[in-house]
Amino acid sequence: MTTAGSQGEEVFSGGCRCGGVHYTSSAPPSDITFCYCRACQQVSGSGFLPFVGVPTSSFTLVTASNLRTIELSKSAKRTFCGDCGSPITMVYLFAPESTGVTVGSIDEKSYKCEKPKIKQHIFVKEKAPWTLIPEDGVVRLDTSVDAHLIVPLTGQSMV
């Protein structure tokens, strides 16, 4: 992640609910991945958390005084607003060149590119029993293609 002043034309932007965190991206987002893992359930307060990916070098934090970081595994760092709690990003330590941006934090009106479509549903095996996955015809994975690289914190199970 870069800080304000980075070069590149803004393709989309977003931030948290209270305005304490604001970001821009100079690259278009990947298509959407819906994650049903237990960690995403807990940080979102929902049955899943949707992400898009952007190159980390294109992601710029404009306002980040309230930004906090949490590690729920030894493999990833997540950010959120310390005031309103909005989840913002997740970066896998084994793939630092890509930043996962929470779809709910994106300002839908800011897109200057094609809006992302749903690509896949991951960690379906951990789905909450009350969560219904739509019949959208996209890939559903019990875990994820990177599940073998995720190292839980001591005392937690991951898959």
Short mmCIF file of C-alpha atoms in Angstrom, two decimals:
data_model
loop_
_atom_site.label_atom_id
_atom_site.label_comp_id
_atom_site.label_asym_id
_atom_site.label_seq_id
_atom_site.Cartn_x
_atom_site.Cartn_y
_atom_site.Cartn_z
CA MET A 1 0.00 0.00 0.00
CA THR A 2 1.21 3.43 -0.81
CA THR A 3 0.41 6.73 0.84
CA ALA A 4 -1.12 9.86 -0.62
CA GLY A 5 0.90 11.46 -3.38
CA SER A 6 1.39 8.31 -5.45
CA GLN A 7 1.12 8.63 -9.19
CA GLY A 8 -1.59 7.12 -11.34
CA GLU A 9 -5.08 8.10 -12.34
CA GLU A 10 -7.83 7.09 -9.93
CA VAL A 11 -9.92 4.17 -11.22
CA PHE A 12 -12.07 3.75 -8.10
CA SER A 13 -12.09 4.84 -4.48
CA GLY A 14 -13.65 4.00 -1.17
CA GLY A 15 -13.31 4.03 2.57
CA CYS A 16 -14.99 3.34 5.86
CA ARG A 17 -18.42 4.30 7.14
CA CYS A 18 -17.27 7.21 9.33
CA GLY A 19 -14.83 8.72 6.82
CA GLY A 20 -11.71 8.12 8.93
CA VAL A 21 -10.20 5.91 6.21
CA HIS A 22 -10.25 6.79 2.51
CA TYR A 23 -8.37 5.13 -0.35
CA THR A 24 -8.00 5.20 -4.12
CA SER A 25 -6.85 2.64 -6.66
CA SER A 26 -5.11 3.43 -9.93
CA ALA A 27 -5.85 -0.09 -11.25
CA PRO A 28 -9.21 -1.68 -11.98
CA PRO A 29 -10.39 -4.35 -9.52
CA SER A 30 -10.40 -8.07 -10.17
CA ASP A 31 -13.73 -9.82 -10.20
CA ILE A 32 -15.35 -10.48 -6.82
CA THR A 33 -14.50 -13.39 -4.52
CA PHE A 34 -17.01 -14.16 -1.78
CA CYS A 35 -15.22 -15.66 1.25
CA TYR A 36 -17.22 -17.76 3.73
CA CYS A 37 -14.34 -18.56 6.14
CA ARG A 38 -14.97 -18.16 9.85
CA ALA A 39 -12.59 -15.19 10.14
CA CYS A 40 -14.46 -13.28 7.41
CA GLN A 41 -17.76 -14.09 9.12
CA GLN A 42 -16.48 -12.69 12.39
CA VAL A 43 -14.91 -9.49 11.04
CA SER A 44 -17.91 -8.73 8.83
CA GLY A 45 -20.66 -9.79 11.24
CA SER A 46 -22.20 -11.58 8.27
CA GLY A 47 -22.11 -14.95 6.57
CA PHE A 48 -19.38 -13.91 4.11
CA LEU A 49 -17.10 -11.06 3.07
CA PRO A 50 -16.67 -10.12 -0.60
CA PHE A 51 -13.28 -8.95 -1.88
CA VAL A 52 -11.78 -7.65 -5.11
CA GLY A 53 -8.04 -7.65 -5.74
CA VAL A 54 -5.80 -4.83 -6.93
CA PRO A 55 -2.03 -4.60 -7.30
CA THR A 56 -0.70 -3.33 -3.97
CA SER A 57 1.31 -0.67 -5.80
CA SER A 58 -1.94 0.83 -7.16
CA PHE A 59 -3.67 1.07 -3.76
CA THR A 60 -3.22 4.45 -2.06
CA LEU A 61 -4.36 5.36 1.43
CA VAL A 62 -5.47 9.00 1.29
CA THR A 63 -6.75 9.27 4.88
CA ALA A 64 -5.70 6.59 7.32
CA SER A 65 -5.44 8.07 10.80
CA ASN A 66 -8.00 5.57 12.09
CA LEU A 67 -6.61 2.56 10.18
CA ARG A 68 -5.80 -0.45 12.35
CA THR A 69 -4.19 -3.78 11.45
CA ILE A 70 -5.04 -7.22 12.78
CA GLU A 71 -3.51 -10.62 12.07
CA LEU A 72 -6.00 -13.49 12.42
CA SER A 73 -3.50 -15.97 11.00
CA LYS A 74 0.24 -16.04 10.46
CA SER A 75 -0.44 -15.62 6.75
CA ALA A 76 -2.40 -12.39 6.34
CA LYS A 77 -2.87 -8.88 7.62
CA ARG A 78 -6.28 -7.23 7.59
CA THR A 79 -7.04 -3.56 8.03
CA PHE A 80 -10.14 -1.89 9.41
CA CYS A 81 -11.24 1.49 10.72
CA GLY A 82 -10.51 1.71 14.44
CA ASP A 83 -13.49 4.03 14.97
CA CYS A 84 -16.40 2.54 13.00
CA GLY A 85 -15.01 -0.99 12.53
CA SER A 86 -15.41 -1.16 8.74
CA PRO A 87 -13.16 -3.88 7.25
CA ILE A 88 -11.01 -2.39 4.47
CA THR A 89 -8.28 -4.75 3.18
CA MET A 90 -6.56 -8.09 3.50
CA VAL A 91 -3.07 -8.88 2.21
CA TYR A 92 -1.65 -12.40 2.23
CA LEU A 93 1.99 -12.34 3.35
CA PHE A 94 2.81 -14.95 0.68
CA ALA A 95 1.36 -12.64 -2.02
CA PRO A 96 2.14 -9.05 -0.93
CA GLU A 97 1.90 -7.78 -4.49
CA SER A 98 -1.92 -8.05 -4.30
CA THR A 99 -4.29 -6.28 -1.92
CA GLY A 100 -7.78 -7.62 -1.29
CA VAL A 101 -10.22 -4.73 -0.92
CA THR A 102 -13.59 -5.31 0.74
CA VAL A 103 -16.34 -4.67 -1.78
CA GLY A 104 -18.53 -2.98 0.83
CA SER A 105 -15.89 -0.29 1.34
CA ILE A 106 -15.85 0.72 -2.35
CA ASP A 107 -17.79 3.82 -3.38
CA GLU A 108 -19.97 2.35 -6.14
CA LYS A 109 -20.27 5.75 -7.87
CA SER A 110 -16.49 6.11 -8.12
CA TYR A 111 -15.84 3.40 -10.75
CA LYS A 112 -14.13 4.73 -13.86
CA CYS A 113 -13.85 1.20 -15.22
CA GLU A 114 -16.12 -1.77 -15.70
CA LYS A 115 -17.65 -2.88 -12.43
CA PRO A 116 -16.46 -6.27 -11.20
CA LYS A 117 -18.59 -9.38 -11.57
CA ILE A 118 -18.77 -12.36 -9.22
CA LYS A 119 -15.87 -14.74 -9.89
CA GLN A 120 -16.01 -17.36 -7.14
CA HIS A 121 -17.15 -18.46 -3.68
CA ILE A 122 -14.35 -19.73 -1.39
CA PHE A 123 -14.21 -21.56 1.95
CA VAL A 124 -17.74 -22.82 1.29
CA LYS A 125 -16.96 -25.69 3.69
CA GLU A 126 -16.98 -23.12 6.55
CA LYS A 127 -20.22 -21.46 5.46
CA ALA A 128 -22.64 -20.65 8.26
CA PRO A 129 -25.66 -22.97 8.03
CA TRP A 130 -28.04 -19.99 7.72
CA THR A 131 -26.15 -18.50 4.76
CA LEU A 132 -27.58 -19.22 1.31
CA ILE A 133 -25.25 -19.09 -1.68
CA PRO A 134 -27.00 -17.93 -4.85
CA GLU A 135 -27.16 -20.21 -7.89
CA ASP A 136 -24.98 -17.84 -9.92
CA GLY A 137 -23.05 -20.44 -11.93
CA VAL A 138 -19.60 -19.41 -10.69
CA VAL A 139 -16.91 -21.57 -9.09
CA ARG A 140 -17.47 -22.84 -5.54
CA LEU A 141 -14.47 -24.11 -3.60
CA ASP A 142 -14.56 -25.94 -0.26
CA THR A 143 -11.41 -24.02 0.73
CA SER A 144 -9.31 -21.93 -1.68
CA VAL A 145 -6.47 -22.49 -4.08
CA ASP A 146 -4.15 -20.91 -1.48
CA ALA A 147 -5.54 -22.75 1.59
CA HIS A 148 -2.39 -24.86 1.94
CA LEU A 149 -0.36 -21.65 2.45
CA ILE A 150 -2.49 -20.31 5.32
CA VAL A 151 -0.92 -20.84 8.73
CA PRO A 152 -3.31 -20.40 11.69
CA LEU A 153 -2.35 -18.64 14.90
CA THR A 154 -1.70 -21.07 17.76
CA GLY A 155 -4.91 -22.59 19.08
CA GLN A 156 -7.01 -21.89 15.97
CA SER A 157 -8.12 -24.24 13.27
CA MET A 158 -8.26 -22.93 9.69
CA VAL A 159 -9.56 -25.64 7.40
#
